[in-house]
mmCIF file of C-alpha atoms in Angstrom:
data_model
loop_
_atom_site.group_PDB
_atom_site.id
_atom_site.type_symbol
_atom_site.label_atom_id
_atom_site.label_comp_id
_atom_site.label_asym_id
_atom_site.label_seq_id
_atom_site.Cartn_x
_atom_site.Cartn_y
_atom_site.Cartn_z
ATOM 1 C CA MET A 683 4.033 12.243 30.600
ATOM 2 C CA GLY A 684 4.609 10.390 34.087
ATOM 3 C CA SER A 685 8.032 11.595 35.550
ATOM 4 C CA SER A 686 8.671 8.017 36.601
ATOM 5 C CA THR A 687 7.929 6.164 33.198
ATOM 6 C CA ALA A 688 9.935 8.734 31.628
ATOM 7 C CA ILE A 689 13.019 8.212 33.966
ATOM 8 C CA ALA A 690 12.573 4.687 33.582
ATOM 9 C CA THR A 691 12.587 4.893 29.943
ATOM 10 C CA VAL A 692 15.687 6.948 29.686
ATOM 11 C CA VAL A 693 17.462 4.738 32.150
ATOM 12 C CA VAL A 694 16.711 1.731 30.146
ATOM 13 C CA THR A 695 17.395 2.894 26.902
ATOM 14 C CA THR A 696 21.043 4.185 28.509
ATOM 15 C CA VAL A 697 21.882 0.921 29.942
ATOM 16 C CA LEU A 698 21.085 -0.866 26.624
ATOM 17 C CA GLY A 699 23.205 1.721 24.918
ATOM 18 C CA VAL A 700 25.987 1.006 26.920
ATOM 19 C CA CYS A 701 25.964 -2.519 26.725
ATOM 20 C CA ILE A 702 25.381 -2.614 22.964
ATOM 21 C CA GLY A 703 28.286 0.238 22.632
ATOM 22 C CA GLY A 704 30.485 -1.967 24.336
ATOM 23 C CA SER A 705 30.502 -4.710 21.984
ATOM 24 C CA PHE A 706 31.200 -2.420 19.300
ATOM 25 C CA TYR A 707 34.382 -1.201 20.980
ATOM 26 C CA ALA A 708 36.635 -3.862 19.597
ATOM 27 C CA ASP A 709 35.554 -3.065 16.027
ATOM 28 C CA GLN A 710 35.998 0.732 15.863
ATOM 29 C CA ARG A 711 35.848 0.614 11.644
ATOM 30 C CA ALA A 712 32.430 -0.657 12.005
ATOM 31 C CA VAL A 713 31.373 2.099 14.324
ATOM 32 C CA ARG A 714 32.548 4.554 11.752
ATOM 33 C CA LEU A 715 31.107 3.030 8.804
ATOM 34 C CA LEU A 716 27.643 2.861 10.895
ATOM 35 C CA PHE A 717 28.090 6.664 11.753
ATOM 36 C CA ASP A 718 29.067 7.453 7.912
ATOM 37 C CA ARG A 719 25.972 5.627 7.080
ATOM 38 C CA PHE A 720 23.682 7.483 9.820
ATOM 39 C CA ALA A 721 25.046 10.892 8.309
ATOM 40 C CA LYS A 722 24.119 10.171 4.793
ATOM 41 C CA MET A 723 20.532 9.277 5.896
ATOM 42 C CA LEU A 724 20.084 12.612 7.910
ATOM 43 C CA PRO A 725 18.773 14.418 4.343
ATOM 44 C CA ALA A 726 15.952 11.483 4.002
ATOM 45 C CA THR A 727 14.420 12.430 7.554
ATOM 46 C CA LEU A 728 14.107 16.213 6.219
ATOM 47 C CA GLY A 729 10.519 15.657 4.839
ATOM 48 C CA TYR A 730 9.393 13.986 8.222
ATOM 49 C CA GLU A 731 11.121 16.980 10.407
ATOM 50 C CA ALA A 732 8.894 19.079 7.991
ATOM 51 C CA LEU A 733 5.882 17.279 9.124
ATOM 52 C CA PHE A 734 6.752 17.414 12.679
ATOM 53 C CA GLY A 735 7.638 21.132 12.621
ATOM 54 C CA VAL A 736 4.237 21.797 10.865
ATOM 55 C CA ALA A 737 2.246 20.229 13.703
ATOM 56 C CA VAL A 738 4.183 21.909 16.055
ATOM 57 C CA VAL A 739 3.214 25.214 14.193
ATOM 58 C CA LEU A 740 -0.764 24.325 14.491
ATOM 59 C CA GLU A 741 -0.624 23.512 18.337
ATOM 60 C CA VAL A 742 1.336 26.709 19.287
ATOM 61 C CA ALA A 743 -0.767 28.924 16.886
ATOM 62 C CA GLY A 744 -4.190 27.249 17.493
ATOM 63 C CA GLY A 745 -4.179 28.110 21.448
ATOM 64 C CA THR A 746 -2.265 30.152 24.213
ATOM 65 C CA VAL A 747 0.502 26.950 24.513
ATOM 66 C CA LYS A 748 4.310 27.699 24.304
ATOM 67 C CA ILE A 749 6.899 25.208 23.407
ATOM 68 C CA SER A 750 10.460 25.318 24.924
ATOM 69 C CA SER A 751 13.699 24.779 22.968
ATOM 70 C CA ALA A 752 14.250 21.856 25.034
ATOM 71 C CA ALA A 753 11.117 19.749 24.016
ATOM 72 C CA LEU A 754 11.484 21.221 20.505
ATOM 73 C CA PHE A 755 14.888 19.246 20.321
ATOM 74 C CA ALA A 756 13.719 16.242 22.204
ATOM 75 C CA GLY A 757 10.612 15.904 19.597
ATOM 76 C CA SER A 758 12.853 16.501 16.509
ATOM 77 C CA ALA A 759 15.413 13.948 17.824
ATOM 78 C CA ALA A 760 12.878 11.424 18.343
ATOM 79 C CA VAL A 761 11.703 11.483 14.931
ATOM 80 C CA CYS A 762 15.397 11.616 13.354
ATOM 81 C CA LEU A 763 16.535 8.510 15.736
ATOM 82 C CA SER A 764 13.618 6.722 14.525
ATOM 83 C CA TRP A 765 13.960 7.172 11.355
ATOM 84 C CA SER A 766 17.621 6.552 11.244
ATOM 85 C CA GLY A 767 17.331 3.258 12.884
ATOM 86 C CA SER A 768 14.525 2.193 10.592
ATOM 87 C CA TRP A 769 16.818 2.784 7.755
ATOM 88 C CA PHE A 770 19.349 0.389 9.575
ATOM 89 C CA MET A 771 16.828 -2.116 9.547
ATOM 90 C CA ASN A 772 15.951 -1.761 5.962
ATOM 91 C CA ASP A 773 19.583 -1.726 4.754
ATOM 92 C CA LEU A 774 19.878 -4.965 6.715
ATOM 93 C CA TYR A 775 16.858 -6.881 4.573
ATOM 94 C CA ASP A 776 17.693 -4.786 1.423
ATOM 95 C CA LYS A 777 21.084 -6.392 0.756
ATOM 96 C CA GLU A 778 19.763 -8.585 -1.978
ATOM 97 C CA SER A 779 18.300 -5.504 -4.289
ATOM 98 C CA ASP A 780 21.193 -3.192 -2.813
ATOM 99 C CA THR A 781 23.572 -5.709 -4.599
ATOM 100 C CA ALA A 782 22.742 -4.221 -7.782
ATOM 101 C CA SER A 783 22.049 -0.590 -6.842
ATOM 102 C CA ASP A 784 24.403 0.103 -3.816
ATOM 103 C CA GLN A 785 27.129 -2.462 -4.045
ATOM 104 C CA ASP A 786 29.398 -0.178 -2.174
ATOM 105 C CA ARG A 787 27.026 0.145 0.799
ATOM 106 C CA ALA A 788 28.858 -1.438 4.231
ATOM 107 C CA THR A 789 26.000 -3.845 4.702
ATOM 108 C CA VAL A 790 26.259 -5.332 1.260
ATOM 109 C CA GLU A 791 30.151 -5.514 1.346
ATOM 110 C CA GLY A 792 30.190 -7.321 4.838
ATOM 111 C CA GLN A 793 31.749 -4.753 6.438
ATOM 112 C CA VAL A 794 29.318 -4.263 8.962
ATOM 113 C CA SER A 795 27.621 -7.239 10.157
ATOM 114 C CA ASP A 796 23.942 -8.240 10.656
ATOM 115 C CA ARG A 797 24.271 -8.500 14.208
ATOM 116 C CA GLN A 798 25.993 -4.855 14.298
ATOM 117 C CA THR A 799 23.380 -3.285 12.107
ATOM 118 C CA VAL A 800 20.288 -4.416 14.316
ATOM 119 C CA PHE A 801 22.455 -3.452 17.475
ATOM 120 C CA ALA A 802 22.526 0.261 15.748
ATOM 121 C CA ALA A 803 19.018 0.253 15.007
ATOM 122 C CA VAL A 804 18.113 -0.665 18.418
ATOM 123 C CA ILE A 805 20.322 2.006 20.212
ATOM 124 C CA LEU A 806 18.804 4.820 17.758
ATOM 125 C CA TRP A 807 15.594 3.822 18.509
ATOM 126 C CA GLY A 808 15.897 3.423 22.050
ATOM 127 C CA PHE A 809 17.164 6.972 22.433
ATOM 128 C CA SER A 810 14.159 7.992 20.150
ATOM 129 C CA LEU A 811 11.857 6.409 22.549
ATOM 130 C CA SER A 812 13.361 8.127 25.502
ATOM 131 C CA TYR A 813 13.090 11.489 24.026
ATOM 132 C CA ALA A 814 9.608 10.905 23.247
ATOM 133 C CA ALA A 815 8.857 9.762 26.741
ATOM 134 C CA LEU A 816 10.331 12.767 28.304
ATOM 135 C CA LEU A 817 7.150 14.987 26.001
ATOM 136 C CA SER A 818 3.943 13.040 26.607
ATOM 137 C CA PHE A 819 1.995 9.637 25.981
ATOM 138 C CA VAL A 820 0.975 10.738 22.705
ATOM 139 C CA ALA A 821 4.767 11.763 21.357
ATOM 140 C CA LEU A 822 5.799 8.209 22.980
ATOM 141 C CA THR A 823 2.737 6.314 21.320
ATOM 142 C CA ALA A 824 3.641 8.139 17.717
ATOM 143 C CA ALA A 825 7.306 7.226 18.446
ATOM 144 C CA VAL A 826 6.478 3.498 18.845
ATOM 145 C CA CYS A 827 3.939 3.489 15.974
ATOM 146 C CA MET A 828 6.615 5.068 13.502
ATOM 147 C CA ILE A 829 9.258 2.311 14.695
ATOM 148 C CA VAL A 830 6.790 -0.519 14.358
ATOM 149 C CA LEU A 831 5.468 0.685 11.021
ATOM 150 C CA ASN A 832 8.867 0.971 9.699
ATOM 151 C CA VAL A 833 9.635 -2.683 10.510
ATOM 152 C CA VAL A 834 6.448 -4.181 9.315
ATOM 153 C CA TYR A 835 7.295 -2.186 6.129
ATOM 154 C CA SER A 836 11.138 -3.650 5.778
ATOM 155 C CA VAL A 837 11.299 -6.789 7.744
ATOM 156 C CA PRO A 838 9.787 -10.416 7.026
ATOM 157 C CA PRO A 839 7.359 -11.974 6.876
ATOM 158 C CA LEU A 840 4.862 -9.336 6.571
ATOM 159 C CA ARG A 841 7.439 -6.726 4.582
ATOM 160 C CA LEU A 842 4.651 -4.647 3.498
ATOM 161 C CA LYS A 843 7.051 -2.771 0.984
ATOM 162 C CA ALA A 844 6.522 -5.913 -1.146
ATOM 163 C CA SER A 845 2.978 -5.075 -2.288
ATOM 164 C CA GLY A 846 1.490 -1.857 -3.715
ATOM 165 C CA ILE A 847 -1.230 -1.444 -1.383
ATOM 166 C CA GLY A 848 0.959 -2.405 1.686
ATOM 167 C CA SER A 849 3.528 0.008 0.864
ATOM 168 C CA MET A 850 1.414 3.121 -0.049
ATOM 169 C CA GLY A 851 -0.535 2.251 3.346
ATOM 170 C CA SER A 852 2.072 2.210 5.541
ATOM 171 C CA ILE A 853 4.070 5.135 4.241
ATOM 172 C CA GLY A 854 1.043 7.125 4.389
ATOM 173 C CA LEU A 855 0.681 6.125 7.964
ATOM 174 C CA MET A 856 4.348 6.671 8.530
ATOM 175 C CA GLY A 857 3.811 10.520 7.893
ATOM 176 C CA ALA A 858 0.613 10.882 10.151
ATOM 177 C CA THR A 859 2.876 9.472 13.061
ATOM 178 C CA ALA A 860 5.259 12.485 12.526
ATOM 179 C CA VAL A 861 2.595 14.838 12.507
ATOM 180 C CA MET A 862 1.398 13.130 15.657
ATOM 181 C CA LEU A 863 4.830 13.139 17.425
ATOM 182 C CA GLY A 864 4.789 16.842 16.369
ATOM 183 C CA SER A 865 1.283 17.496 18.245
ATOM 184 C CA GLY A 866 2.819 15.477 21.329
ATOM 185 C CA THR A 867 5.600 17.322 21.880
ATOM 186 C CA VAL A 868 3.666 20.527 22.431
ATOM 187 C CA VAL A 869 0.383 19.362 23.839
ATOM 188 C CA SER A 870 -1.053 16.330 25.548
ATOM 189 C CA VAL A 871 -4.342 16.080 23.388
ATOM 190 C CA PRO A 872 -3.950 16.723 19.728
ATOM 191 C CA SER A 873 -6.139 19.560 18.491
ATOM 192 C CA GLY A 874 -8.604 19.119 15.581
ATOM 193 C CA ALA A 875 -6.419 21.210 13.007
ATOM 194 C CA VAL A 876 -3.727 18.591 13.891
ATOM 195 C CA TRP A 877 -5.934 15.759 13.384
ATOM 196 C CA ARG A 878 -7.223 16.921 9.735
ATOM 197 C CA PHE A 879 -3.824 17.869 8.726
ATOM 198 C CA ALA A 880 -2.734 14.035 9.671
ATOM 199 C CA ALA A 881 -5.455 12.617 7.536
ATOM 200 C CA ILE A 882 -4.537 14.855 4.779
ATOM 201 C CA VAL A 883 -0.829 13.887 4.920
ATOM 202 C CA THR A 884 -1.625 10.144 5.371
ATOM 203 C CA VAL A 885 -3.636 10.358 1.652
ATOM 204 C CA PHE A 886 -0.900 12.968 0.408
ATOM 205 C CA MET A 887 2.097 10.227 1.179
ATOM 206 C CA MET A 888 -0.079 7.286 -0.066
ATOM 207 C CA LEU A 889 -0.185 8.763 -3.377
ATOM 208 C CA ASN A 890 2.901 10.748 -3.901
ATOM 209 C CA LEU A 891 5.627 9.195 -2.091
ATOM 210 C CA SER A 892 5.974 6.517 -4.683
ATOM 211 C CA TYR A 893 8.486 8.769 -6.516
ATOM 212 C CA LYS A 894 11.282 7.511 -4.200
ATOM 213 C CA ASP A 895 10.548 3.788 -5.729
ATOM 214 C CA LEU A 896 11.429 5.183 -9.336
ATOM 215 C CA LYS A 897 15.047 4.672 -9.217
ATOM 216 C CA ASP A 898 14.883 1.268 -8.029
ATOM 217 C CA VAL A 899 12.288 -0.096 -9.869
ATOM 218 C CA GLU A 900 14.525 -2.628 -11.529
ATOM 219 C CA GLU A 901 16.136 -3.862 -8.371
ATOM 220 C CA ASP A 902 12.707 -4.315 -6.513
ATOM 221 C CA ALA A 903 11.204 -6.414 -9.395
ATOM 222 C CA ALA A 904 14.009 -8.417 -9.558
ATOM 223 C CA THR A 905 13.888 -9.412 -5.885
ATOM 224 C CA GLY A 906 9.772 -9.830 -5.983
ATOM 225 C CA VAL A 907 8.727 -6.615 -4.598
ATOM 226 C CA GLU A 908 5.482 -5.473 -6.316
ATOM 227 C CA ASN A 909 5.133 -1.886 -5.154
ATOM 228 C CA PHE A 910 3.260 0.727 -6.895
ATOM 229 C CA VAL A 911 6.165 1.586 -9.511
ATOM 230 C CA VAL A 912 6.673 -2.039 -10.103
ATOM 231 C CA SER A 913 3.003 -2.949 -10.615
ATOM 232 C CA TYR A 914 2.092 0.059 -12.969
ATOM 233 C CA GLY A 915 5.347 1.145 -14.802
ATOM 234 C CA THR A 916 7.798 4.287 -14.076
ATOM 235 C CA ASP A 917 6.064 6.079 -16.979
ATOM 236 C CA ARG A 918 2.694 5.568 -15.804
ATOM 237 C CA VAL A 919 3.669 6.711 -12.281
ATOM 238 C CA ARG A 920 5.752 9.701 -13.176
ATOM 239 C CA TRP A 921 2.649 11.142 -15.196
ATOM 240 C CA PHE A 922 0.339 10.295 -12.197
ATOM 241 C CA LEU A 923 2.883 12.181 -10.033
ATOM 242 C CA VAL A 924 2.882 15.074 -12.279
ATOM 243 C CA VAL A 925 -0.618 15.695 -11.626
ATOM 244 C CA SER A 926 -1.282 14.298 -7.949
ATOM 245 C CA LEU A 927 1.454 16.362 -6.401
ATOM 246 C CA PRO A 928 0.158 20.018 -7.346
ATOM 247 C CA ILE A 929 -3.292 18.874 -6.256
ATOM 248 C CA SER A 930 -2.080 17.479 -2.928
ATOM 249 C CA TYR A 931 -0.068 20.607 -2.149
ATOM 250 C CA LEU A 932 -3.350 22.726 -2.876
ATOM 251 C CA LEU A 933 -5.783 20.521 -0.994
ATOM 252 C CA GLY A 934 -3.390 20.397 1.939
ATOM 253 C CA ALA A 935 -3.344 24.097 2.207
ATOM 254 C CA PHE A 936 -7.350 24.278 1.808
ATOM 255 C CA VAL A 937 -7.810 21.630 4.482
ATOM 256 C CA ILE A 938 -6.026 23.322 7.101
ATOM 257 C CA GLY A 939 -7.071 26.723 6.331
ATOM 258 C CA VAL A 940 -4.422 28.460 4.587
ATOM 259 C CA THR A 941 -6.298 30.098 1.224
ATOM 260 C CA ILE A 942 -5.006 33.444 0.990
ATOM 261 C CA TRP A 943 -4.239 33.882 -2.733
ATOM 262 C CA PRO A 944 -0.594 35.148 -2.506
ATOM 263 C CA VAL A 945 0.420 31.934 -0.647
ATOM 264 C CA LEU A 946 -1.871 29.782 -3.047
ATOM 265 C CA VAL A 947 0.109 31.332 -5.714
ATOM 266 C CA ILE A 948 3.323 30.481 -4.138
ATOM 267 C CA ILE A 949 2.309 26.898 -3.720
ATOM 268 C CA GLY A 950 1.422 26.665 -7.031
ATOM 269 C CA VAL A 951 4.728 27.524 -8.231
ATOM 270 C CA VAL A 952 6.260 24.988 -5.779
ATOM 271 C CA SER A 953 3.887 22.447 -7.189
ATOM 272 C CA LEU A 954 4.986 23.232 -11.012
ATOM 273 C CA CYS A 955 8.579 22.759 -9.638
ATOM 274 C CA ALA A 956 7.781 19.677 -8.308
ATOM 275 C CA ALA A 957 5.997 18.297 -11.684
ATOM 276 C CA GLY A 958 9.167 20.039 -13.870
ATOM 277 C CA LEU A 959 11.577 17.950 -11.928
ATOM 278 C CA LEU A 960 9.398 14.589 -12.659
ATOM 279 C CA VAL A 961 9.237 15.658 -16.293
ATOM 280 C CA THR A 962 12.881 16.933 -16.759
ATOM 281 C CA HIS A 963 15.159 14.600 -14.663
ATOM 282 C CA ASP A 964 16.148 10.970 -14.976
ATOM 283 C CA ILE A 965 14.096 9.151 -12.689
ATOM 284 C CA SER A 966 16.501 6.274 -12.693
ATOM 285 C CA THR A 967 18.907 8.328 -10.013
ATOM 286 C CA ALA A 968 18.732 9.525 -6.728
ATOM 287 C CA ARG A 969 18.965 13.149 -7.433
ATOM 288 C CA LEU A 970 15.250 13.152 -8.387
ATOM 289 C CA THR A 971 14.507 12.103 -4.855
ATOM 290 C CA HIS A 972 16.569 14.395 -3.132
ATOM 291 C CA ARG A 973 15.344 17.446 -4.859
ATOM 292 C CA LEU A 974 11.991 16.152 -4.647
ATOM 293 C CA ASP A 975 12.288 15.745 -0.925
ATOM 294 C CA ILE A 976 13.723 19.687 -0.814
ATOM 295 C CA VAL A 977 10.343 20.595 -2.400
ATOM 296 C CA ASN A 978 8.122 19.065 -0.203
ATOM 297 C CA ALA A 979 10.147 20.113 2.700
ATOM 298 C CA ILE A 980 9.776 24.061 1.167
ATOM 299 C CA TYR A 981 5.867 23.193 0.732
ATOM 300 C CA MET A 982 5.743 22.286 4.507
ATOM 301 C CA THR A 983 7.474 25.456 5.649
ATOM 302 C CA THR A 984 5.501 27.727 3.496
ATOM 303 C CA LEU A 985 2.557 25.991 4.957
ATOM 304 C CA ALA A 986 3.599 26.330 8.455
ATOM 305 C CA SER A 987 4.721 29.780 8.604
ATOM 306 C CA THR A 988 1.522 31.105 6.785
ATOM 307 C CA TYR A 989 -0.578 29.131 9.024
ATOM 308 C CA TYR A 990 1.232 30.565 12.095
ATOM 309 C CA ALA A 991 0.856 34.201 10.692
ATOM 310 C CA ILE A 992 -2.700 33.591 9.936
ATOM 311 C CA TYR A 993 -3.719 31.949 13.660
ATOM 312 C CA ALA A 994 -1.429 32.786 16.117
#
């Protein structure tokens, strides 16, 4: 990306961060609570970091380009900070439902003000955009799209999470932005393999990420959120996912050309683990969500390492 644009983005973000950070100085307790929340949100970015990593591998393995550790750090940080800032905004507009499901959250208890929550999101978003701007126009565009999608997903009046189609569509596109940010970390023009992978990720996440809403169905219904789970019920969605996840795992492998039988067997085992978790676990707790996040990350790692071994 142009050095002047990148430098300007970094300078503006730094100045903004210092100014907003100064407003927190007198309330160091709020800073600690916000940092604690940031730390707790990091595992939730694991799946998006995995998508980012697969895209990096697709670009590196598909050509002669190489990636520096500094660029890899910048791209990974852009994904993490973008999502962390978006979670703060989500907390702000989910206070009503969190009153029932997460009463001890600092935003619900009023220990962190609405203004402080917004400031924290803006700081994280700013640094995310700064890192992306240092990489390429594609990376910066992907980071901007990731933030915009998260805002329209959580923030009224659009608040796409309140409708089944809107929620599924925006979640699918969020996954695609992580893929494109990974591509933009390596090259200036995404390859065909990355575009194909981004397409399958969009469909994959549209169909399957509803498992994150299983535990919150009562709270979402009470606050007027009509997502996929609320519309069709937890039992129907659970059994839909038992079938959909394995099919999606195998389809993803075929789309990018990972068709070696031993690897397909491994992916089959991973998909059965995902289906088994849905059958055996209590869907009203966060434990299922966290474990499925880990299974998805394992799948993505398997996909990326195998692709690299085949095509590098």
